[in-house]
Amino acid sequence: GNSVTQMEGPVTLSEEAFLTINCTYTATGYPSLFWYVQYPGEGLQLLLKATKADDKGSNKGFEATYRKETTSFHLEKGSVQVSDSAVYFCALSDGKGNLIFGKGTKLSVKP
Amino acid sequence: GAGVSQSPRYKVAKRGQDVALRCDPISGHVSLFWYQQALGQGPEFLTYFQNEAQLDKSGLPSDRFFAERPEGSVSTLKIQRTQQEDSAVYLCASRHSTGGSYNEQFFGPGTRLTVL
């Protein structure tokens, strides 16, 4: 069946450090891939998405590339800020449009 | 409001009680989803509506869980005879259209249910 595996946290970085959160998936067909973010006390928000192989999603300095050959969708940011502290969820959309999420990775950025 | 709203935000129930959780989707959104998020986990799909029709309820964990959307707008998730394992955050999401797995789902803030 469809599933998403992402690196476990928590991840603690200093401000301006480089961020990578790994995400791999198992799916039949060609799912769309997403990164959602959950800031403290807030609901899930879409951060970026990619709908086909080799697509790169980007938003707010974050990027992720849909890699079909490695079934991966790793999240990266070149220079994190304290305001990026949140929980990040990788997800795929199955054939019915339902989202299947990873367990989430908590990121803490220290000044 | 412009976003998805849910009520109550917090609910404490004694084991065996029935609870009802409400979701107000974004106006005009055809699709509505319910997810369950256990502590420290990612959200897990429960059920999906297209307008008033419940097209997929494969994620409902037991027959104690029931969802409805009678007029194709507001939805209610009901849990009968709550158990401690039902403690979780229940998330509602809506999507403008029916098709296209790449279309964004907009999430509400969730209802945190604690069963004592």
PDB file of C-alpha atoms in Angstrom:
ATOM      1  CA  GLY A   1       0.000   0.000   0.000  1.00  0.00           C
ATOM      2  CA  ASN A   2       0.871   3.666  -0.090  1.00  0.00           C
ATOM      3  CA  SER A   3       3.083   5.028   2.656  1.00  0.00           C
ATOM      4  CA  VAL A   4       5.409   7.880   3.544  1.00  0.00           C
ATOM      5  CA  THR A   5       8.547   7.658   5.651  1.00  0.00           C
ATOM      6  CA  GLN A   6      10.286  10.780   6.896  1.00  0.00           C
ATOM      7  CA  MET A   7      13.256  11.288   9.153  1.00  0.00           C
ATOM      8  CA  GLU A   8      12.475  11.346  12.810  1.00  0.00           C
ATOM      9  CA  GLY A   9      13.128  14.402  14.850  1.00  0.00           C
ATOM     10  CA  PRO A  10      13.462  16.490  16.662  1.00  0.00           C
ATOM     11  CA  VAL A  11      15.912  18.447  14.571  1.00  0.00           C
ATOM     12  CA  THR A  12      17.648  21.364  16.261  1.00  0.00           C
ATOM     13  CA  LEU A  13      19.580  23.877  14.189  1.00  0.00           C
ATOM     14  CA  SER A  14      21.153  27.249  14.681  1.00  0.00           C
ATOM     15  CA  GLU A  15      19.818  30.190  12.732  1.00  0.00           C
ATOM     16  CA  GLU A  16      21.184  30.379   9.162  1.00  0.00           C
ATOM     17  CA  ALA A  17      22.065  26.672   9.099  1.00  0.00           C
ATOM     18  CA  PHE A  18      21.210  24.438   6.144  1.00  0.00           C
ATOM     19  CA  LEU A  19      18.164  22.222   6.552  1.00  0.00           C
ATOM     20  CA  THR A  20      17.377  18.846   5.026  1.00  0.00           C
ATOM     21  CA  ILE A  21      14.442  16.698   6.079  1.00  0.00           C
ATOM     22  CA  ASN A  22      14.387  13.382   4.260  1.00  0.00           C
ATOM     23  CA  CYS A  23      11.186  11.897   2.901  1.00  0.00           C
ATOM     24  CA  THR A  24      10.691   8.705   0.896  1.00  0.00           C
ATOM     25  CA  TYR A  25       7.470   7.195  -0.304  1.00  0.00           C
ATOM     26  CA  THR A  26       5.924   3.956  -1.501  1.00  0.00           C
ATOM     27  CA  ALA A  27       3.055   4.238  -3.910  1.00  0.00           C
ATOM     28  CA  THR A  28       1.361   2.677  -6.874  1.00  0.00           C
ATOM     29  CA  GLY A  29       1.096   4.915  -9.882  1.00  0.00           C
ATOM     30  CA  TYR A  30       2.269   8.497  -9.837  1.00  0.00           C
ATOM     31  CA  PRO A  31       1.132  10.306  -6.719  1.00  0.00           C
ATOM     32  CA  SER A  32       1.364  14.018  -6.081  1.00  0.00           C
ATOM     33  CA  LEU A  33       3.731  14.903  -3.244  1.00  0.00           C
ATOM     34  CA  PHE A  34       3.380  17.596  -0.611  1.00  0.00           C
ATOM     35  CA  TRP A  35       5.075  19.175   2.354  1.00  0.00           C
ATOM     36  CA  TYR A  36       2.765  20.567   5.021  1.00  0.00           C
ATOM     37  CA  VAL A  37       3.860  22.669   7.988  1.00  0.00           C
ATOM     38  CA  GLN A  38       2.241  23.018  11.388  1.00  0.00           C
ATOM     39  CA  TYR A  39       3.340  26.064  13.361  1.00  0.00           C
ATOM     40  CA  PRO A  40       2.783  26.006  17.135  1.00  0.00           C
ATOM     41  CA  GLY A  41      -0.889  26.463  17.919  1.00  0.00           C
ATOM     42  CA  GLU A  42      -1.928  26.568  14.272  1.00  0.00           C
ATOM     43  CA  GLY A  43      -3.449  24.226  11.724  1.00  0.00           C
ATOM     44  CA  LEU A  44      -1.705  22.404   8.916  1.00  0.00           C
ATOM     45  CA  GLN A  45      -0.674  24.605   6.014  1.00  0.00           C
ATOM     46  CA  LEU A  46       0.520  23.562   2.596  1.00  0.00           C
ATOM     47  CA  LEU A  47       4.159  24.554   2.193  1.00  0.00           C
ATOM     48  CA  LEU A  48       4.868  23.227  -1.301  1.00  0.00           C
ATOM     49  CA  LYS A  49       3.887  20.518  -3.726  1.00  0.00           C
ATOM     50  CA  ALA A  50       5.017  18.654  -6.842  1.00  0.00           C
ATOM     51  CA  THR A  51       2.729  16.758  -9.145  1.00  0.00           C
ATOM     52  CA  LYS A  52       5.073  14.805 -11.404  1.00  0.00           C
ATOM     53  CA  ALA A  53       8.587  13.438 -11.603  1.00  0.00           C
ATOM     54  CA  ASP A  54      11.411  16.017 -11.643  1.00  0.00           C
ATOM     55  CA  ASP A  55       9.044  18.806 -10.587  1.00  0.00           C
ATOM     56  CA  LYS A  56      10.504  21.140  -7.981  1.00  0.00           C
ATOM     57  CA  GLY A  57       8.154  22.700  -5.454  1.00  0.00           C
ATOM     58  CA  SER A  58       9.305  25.855  -3.706  1.00  0.00           C
ATOM     59  CA  ASN A  59       7.938  28.370  -1.229  1.00  0.00           C
ATOM     60  CA  LYS A  60       9.348  30.668   1.462  1.00  0.00           C
ATOM     61  CA  GLY A  61      12.899  29.564   0.646  1.00  0.00           C
ATOM     62  CA  PHE A  62      12.035  25.870   0.998  1.00  0.00           C
ATOM     63  CA  GLU A  63      12.483  23.481  -1.922  1.00  0.00           C
ATOM     64  CA  ALA A  64      11.780  19.832  -2.662  1.00  0.00           C
ATOM     65  CA  THR A  65      12.260  17.861  -5.878  1.00  0.00           C
ATOM     66  CA  TYR A  66      10.103  14.900  -6.883  1.00  0.00           C
ATOM     67  CA  ARG A  67      12.602  12.089  -7.534  1.00  0.00           C
ATOM     68  CA  LYS A  68      10.878   9.082  -9.024  1.00  0.00           C
ATOM     69  CA  GLU A  69      14.055   7.010  -9.351  1.00  0.00           C
ATOM     70  CA  THR A  70      14.736   7.234  -5.611  1.00  0.00           C
ATOM     71  CA  THR A  71      11.076   7.674  -4.578  1.00  0.00           C
ATOM     72  CA  SER A  72      12.083  10.695  -2.550  1.00  0.00           C
ATOM     73  CA  PHE A  73      10.899  14.238  -1.878  1.00  0.00           C
ATOM     74  CA  HIS A  74      13.455  15.727   0.510  1.00  0.00           C
ATOM     75  CA  LEU A  75      12.789  19.175   1.965  1.00  0.00           C
ATOM     76  CA  GLU A  76      15.660  21.689   1.938  1.00  0.00           C
ATOM     77  CA  LYS A  77      16.286  25.262   2.952  1.00  0.00           C
ATOM     78  CA  GLY A  78      19.578  27.048   2.644  1.00  0.00           C
ATOM     79  CA  SER A  79      19.320  29.275   5.695  1.00  0.00           C
ATOM     80  CA  VAL A  80      16.734  28.619   8.390  1.00  0.00           C
ATOM     81  CA  GLN A  81      15.247  31.250  10.661  1.00  0.00           C
ATOM     82  CA  VAL A  82      13.817  31.038  14.149  1.00  0.00           C
ATOM     83  CA  SER A  83      10.378  31.548  12.606  1.00  0.00           C
ATOM     84  CA  ASP A  84      10.767  28.251  10.710  1.00  0.00           C
ATOM     85  CA  SER A  85      10.419  26.318  13.962  1.00  0.00           C
ATOM     86  CA  ALA A  86       7.472  24.011  13.390  1.00  0.00           C
ATOM     87  CA  VAL A  87       6.500  20.426  12.618  1.00  0.00           C
ATOM     88  CA  TYR A  88       6.916  19.427   8.978  1.00  0.00           C
ATOM     89  CA  PHE A  89       4.877  16.654   7.351  1.00  0.00           C
ATOM     90  CA  CYS A  90       5.605  14.950   4.067  1.00  0.00           C
ATOM     91  CA  ALA A  91       2.519  13.582   2.332  1.00  0.00           C
ATOM     92  CA  LEU A  92       1.334  11.957  -0.847  1.00  0.00           C
ATOM     93  CA  SER A  93      -2.044  12.036  -2.495  1.00  0.00           C
ATOM     94  CA  ASP A  94      -3.391   8.617  -3.373  1.00  0.00           C
ATOM     95  CA  GLY A  95      -5.524   7.847  -6.384  1.00  0.00           C
ATOM     96  CA  LYS A  96      -8.650   8.957  -4.545  1.00  0.00           C
ATOM     97  CA  GLY A  97      -7.195  12.300  -3.538  1.00  0.00           C
ATOM     98  CA  ASN A  98      -6.795  11.386   0.111  1.00  0.00           C
ATOM     99  CA  LEU A  99      -3.583  12.477   1.797  1.00  0.00           C
ATOM    100  CA  ILE A 100      -1.227   9.957   3.375  1.00  0.00           C
ATOM    101  CA  PHE A 101       1.156  11.603   5.816  1.00  0.00           C
ATOM    102  CA  GLY A 102       4.491  10.784   7.367  1.00  0.00           C
ATOM    103  CA  LYS A 103       4.860  10.990  11.113  1.00  0.00           C
ATOM    104  CA  GLY A 104       6.205  14.523  11.062  1.00  0.00           C
ATOM    105  CA  THR A 105       9.563  16.076  11.911  1.00  0.00           C
ATOM    106  CA  LYS A 106       9.807  18.735  14.588  1.00  0.00           C
ATOM    107  CA  LEU A 107      12.273  21.488  13.757  1.00  0.00           C
ATOM    108  CA  SER A 108      13.612  23.864  16.376  1.00  0.00           C
ATOM    109  CA  VAL A 109      15.784  26.770  15.256  1.00  0.00           C
ATOM    110  CA  LYS A 110      17.864  28.526  17.918  1.00  0.00           C
ATOM    111  CA  PRO A 111      19.008  32.145  17.582  1.00  0.00           C
TER     112      PRO A 111
ATOM    113  CA  GLY B   1     -14.481  33.513   7.909  1.00  0.00           C
ATOM    114  CA  ALA B   2     -12.233  32.595   5.054  1.00  0.00           C
ATOM    115  CA  GLY B   3     -10.828  29.370   6.439  1.00  0.00           C
ATOM    116  CA  VAL B   4     -12.016  26.013   7.692  1.00  0.00           C
ATOM    117  CA  SER B   5     -13.363  26.215  11.209  1.00  0.00           C
ATOM    118  CA  GLN B   6     -13.906  23.463  13.729  1.00  0.00           C
ATOM    119  CA  SER B   7     -15.698  23.316  17.045  1.00  0.00           C
ATOM    120  CA  PRO B   8     -15.192  22.720  19.802  1.00  0.00           C
ATOM    121  CA  ARG B   9     -11.439  23.263  19.822  1.00  0.00           C
ATOM    122  CA  TYR B  10     -11.082  21.084  22.907  1.00  0.00           C
ATOM    123  CA  LYS B  11     -13.340  18.345  24.209  1.00  0.00           C
ATOM    124  CA  VAL B  12     -12.954  16.228  27.323  1.00  0.00           C
ATOM    125  CA  ALA B  13     -15.221  13.204  27.547  1.00  0.00           C
ATOM    126  CA  LYS B  14     -15.631  10.423  30.030  1.00  0.00           C
ATOM    127  CA  ARG B  15     -15.203   6.945  28.667  1.00  0.00           C
ATOM    128  CA  GLY B  16     -18.510   5.752  27.252  1.00  0.00           C
ATOM    129  CA  GLN B  17     -19.853   9.191  26.390  1.00  0.00           C
ATOM    130  CA  ASP B  18     -20.908  10.191  22.892  1.00  0.00           C
ATOM    131  CA  VAL B  19     -19.262  13.228  21.278  1.00  0.00           C
ATOM    132  CA  ALA B  20     -19.997  15.305  18.186  1.00  0.00           C
ATOM    133  CA  LEU B  21     -17.346  17.333  16.396  1.00  0.00           C
ATOM    134  CA  ARG B  22     -18.291  20.010  13.900  1.00  0.00           C
ATOM    135  CA  CYS B  23     -16.536  21.215  10.771  1.00  0.00           C
ATOM    136  CA  ASP B  24     -17.411  24.307   8.720  1.00  0.00           C
ATOM    137  CA  PRO B  25     -15.565  24.082   5.393  1.00  0.00           C
ATOM    138  CA  ILE B  26     -14.622  26.954   3.158  1.00  0.00           C
ATOM    139  CA  SER B  27     -17.745  28.172   1.394  1.00  0.00           C
ATOM    140  CA  GLY B  28     -18.212  26.533  -1.968  1.00  0.00           C
ATOM    141  CA  HIS B  29     -15.764  23.721  -1.353  1.00  0.00           C
ATOM    142  CA  VAL B  30     -17.154  20.483  -2.712  1.00  0.00           C
ATOM    143  CA  SER B  31     -14.833  18.007  -1.017  1.00  0.00           C
ATOM    144  CA  LEU B  32     -14.508  17.490   2.720  1.00  0.00           C
ATOM    145  CA  PHE B  33     -12.145  15.180   4.570  1.00  0.00           C
ATOM    146  CA  TRP B  34     -11.762  14.054   8.183  1.00  0.00           C
ATOM    147  CA  TYR B  35      -8.426  12.945   9.610  1.00  0.00           C
ATOM    148  CA  GLN B  36      -7.355  11.623  13.006  1.00  0.00           C
ATOM    149  CA  GLN B  37      -3.976  12.704  14.401  1.00  0.00           C
ATOM    150  CA  ALA B  38      -2.671  10.793  17.395  1.00  0.00           C
ATOM    151  CA  LEU B  39      -0.031  12.402  19.574  1.00  0.00           C
ATOM    152  CA  GLY B  40       3.325  12.465  17.819  1.00  0.00           C
ATOM    153  CA  GLN B  41       1.930  11.007  14.611  1.00  0.00           C
ATOM    154  CA  GLY B  42       0.874  12.290  11.240  1.00  0.00           C
ATOM    155  CA  PRO B  43      -2.795  12.695  10.379  1.00  0.00           C
ATOM    156  CA  GLU B  44      -4.580   9.544   9.189  1.00  0.00           C
ATOM    157  CA  PHE B  45      -7.513   9.574   6.790  1.00  0.00           C
ATOM    158  CA  LEU B  46     -10.926   8.769   8.198  1.00  0.00           C
ATOM    159  CA  THR B  47     -13.571   9.651   5.625  1.00  0.00           C
ATOM    160  CA  TYR B  48     -14.328  11.755   2.539  1.00  0.00           C
ATOM    161  CA  PHE B  49     -17.426  13.587   1.295  1.00  0.00           C
ATOM    162  CA  GLN B  50     -18.216  14.976  -2.102  1.00  0.00           C
ATOM    163  CA  ASN B  51     -21.042  17.395  -1.430  1.00  0.00           C
ATOM    164  CA  GLU B  52     -23.457  15.423   0.774  1.00  0.00           C
ATOM    165  CA  ALA B  53     -22.333  12.003  -0.435  1.00  0.00           C
ATOM    166  CA  GLN B  54     -19.921  10.038   1.721  1.00  0.00           C
ATOM    167  CA  LEU B  55     -17.786   8.414  -0.957  1.00  0.00           C
ATOM    168  CA  ASP B  56     -15.122   6.837   1.203  1.00  0.00           C
ATOM    169  CA  LYS B  57     -15.301   5.803   4.837  1.00  0.00           C
ATOM    170  CA  SER B  58     -12.561   3.210   4.703  1.00  0.00           C
ATOM    171  CA  GLY B  59     -10.514   4.951   7.392  1.00  0.00           C
ATOM    172  CA  LEU B  60     -13.138   4.957  10.124  1.00  0.00           C
ATOM    173  CA  PRO B  61     -11.633   2.731  12.840  1.00  0.00           C
ATOM    174  CA  SER B  62     -14.866   1.186  14.077  1.00  0.00           C
ATOM    175  CA  ASP B  63     -18.629   1.350  13.775  1.00  0.00           C
ATOM    176  CA  ARG B  64     -18.618   3.736  16.733  1.00  0.00           C
ATOM    177  CA  PHE B  65     -17.461   6.440  14.315  1.00  0.00           C
ATOM    178  CA  PHE B  66     -20.053   8.084  12.113  1.00  0.00           C
ATOM    179  CA  ALA B  67     -19.835  11.161   9.891  1.00  0.00           C
ATOM    180  CA  GLU B  68     -22.448  13.112   7.993  1.00  0.00           C
ATOM    181  CA  ARG B  69     -22.749  16.159   5.765  1.00  0.00           C
ATOM    182  CA  PRO B  70     -26.476  16.347   5.099  1.00  0.00           C
ATOM    183  CA  GLU B  71     -26.598  19.582   3.118  1.00  0.00           C
ATOM    184  CA  GLY B  72     -23.206  19.396   1.497  1.00  0.00           C
ATOM    185  CA  SER B  73     -21.687  22.064   3.709  1.00  0.00           C
ATOM    186  CA  VAL B  74     -21.211  21.605   7.468  1.00  0.00           C
ATOM    187  CA  SER B  75     -20.073  18.163   8.557  1.00  0.00           C
ATOM    188  CA  THR B  76     -20.286  16.398  11.885  1.00  0.00           C
ATOM    189  CA  LEU B  77     -18.104  13.556  13.087  1.00  0.00           C
ATOM    190  CA  LYS B  78     -19.777  11.579  15.839  1.00  0.00           C
ATOM    191  CA  ILE B  79     -18.073   9.101  18.095  1.00  0.00           C
ATOM    192  CA  GLN B  80     -20.265   6.858  20.187  1.00  0.00           C
ATOM    193  CA  ARG B  81     -19.238   5.227  23.451  1.00  0.00           C
ATOM    194  CA  THR B  82     -15.834   6.902  23.424  1.00  0.00           C
ATOM    195  CA  GLN B  83     -12.782   4.904  24.431  1.00  0.00           C
ATOM    196  CA  GLN B  84      -9.391   6.122  25.631  1.00  0.00           C
ATOM    197  CA  GLU B  85      -7.806   5.148  22.327  1.00  0.00           C
ATOM    198  CA  ASP B  86     -10.073   7.702  20.630  1.00  0.00           C
ATOM    199  CA  SER B  87      -8.048  10.493  22.254  1.00  0.00           C
ATOM    200  CA  ALA B  88      -6.509  12.442  19.376  1.00  0.00           C
ATOM    201  CA  VAL B  89      -6.785  15.635  17.363  1.00  0.00           C
ATOM    202  CA  TYR B  90      -9.510  15.401  14.733  1.00  0.00           C
ATOM    203  CA  LEU B  91      -8.764  17.463  11.654  1.00  0.00           C
ATOM    204  CA  CYS B  92     -11.167  18.562   8.977  1.00  0.00           C
ATOM    205  CA  ALA B  93     -10.038  19.685   5.527  1.00  0.00           C
ATOM    206  CA  SER B  94     -11.877  20.982   2.495  1.00  0.00           C
ATOM    207  CA  ARG B  95     -10.979  21.194  -1.162  1.00  0.00           C
ATOM    208  CA  HIS B  96     -12.563  23.269  -3.870  1.00  0.00           C
ATOM    209  CA  SER B  97     -12.976  20.609  -6.514  1.00  0.00           C
ATOM    210  CA  THR B  98     -13.622  16.918  -6.703  1.00  0.00           C
ATOM    211  CA  GLY B  99     -10.940  15.728  -9.036  1.00  0.00           C
ATOM    212  CA  GLY B 100      -7.236  16.229  -9.254  1.00  0.00           C
ATOM    213  CA  SER B 101      -5.159  14.701  -6.510  1.00  0.00           C
ATOM    214  CA  TYR B 102      -2.868  17.730  -6.691  1.00  0.00           C
ATOM    215  CA  ASN B 103      -5.540  20.152  -5.579  1.00  0.00           C
ATOM    216  CA  GLU B 104      -4.810  21.648  -2.200  1.00  0.00           C
ATOM    217  CA  GLN B 105      -6.689  20.615   0.904  1.00  0.00           C
ATOM    218  CA  PHE B 106      -7.198  23.418   3.427  1.00  0.00           C
ATOM    219  CA  PHE B 107      -7.130  22.305   7.028  1.00  0.00           C
ATOM    220  CA  GLY B 108      -8.979  23.536  10.074  1.00  0.00           C
ATOM    221  CA  PRO B 109      -7.304  23.997  13.470  1.00  0.00           C
ATOM    222  CA  GLY B 110      -8.581  20.657  14.731  1.00  0.00           C
ATOM    223  CA  THR B 111     -10.523  19.460  17.757  1.00  0.00           C
ATOM    224  CA  ARG B 112      -8.434  17.932  20.511  1.00  0.00           C
ATOM    225  CA  LEU B 113     -10.438  15.112  22.101  1.00  0.00           C
ATOM    226  CA  THR B 114      -9.347  13.691  25.429  1.00  0.00           C
ATOM    227  CA  VAL B 115     -11.170  10.651  26.752  1.00  0.00           C
ATOM    228  CA  LEU B 116     -10.715  10.021  30.459  1.00  0.00           C
TER     229      LEU B 116
END
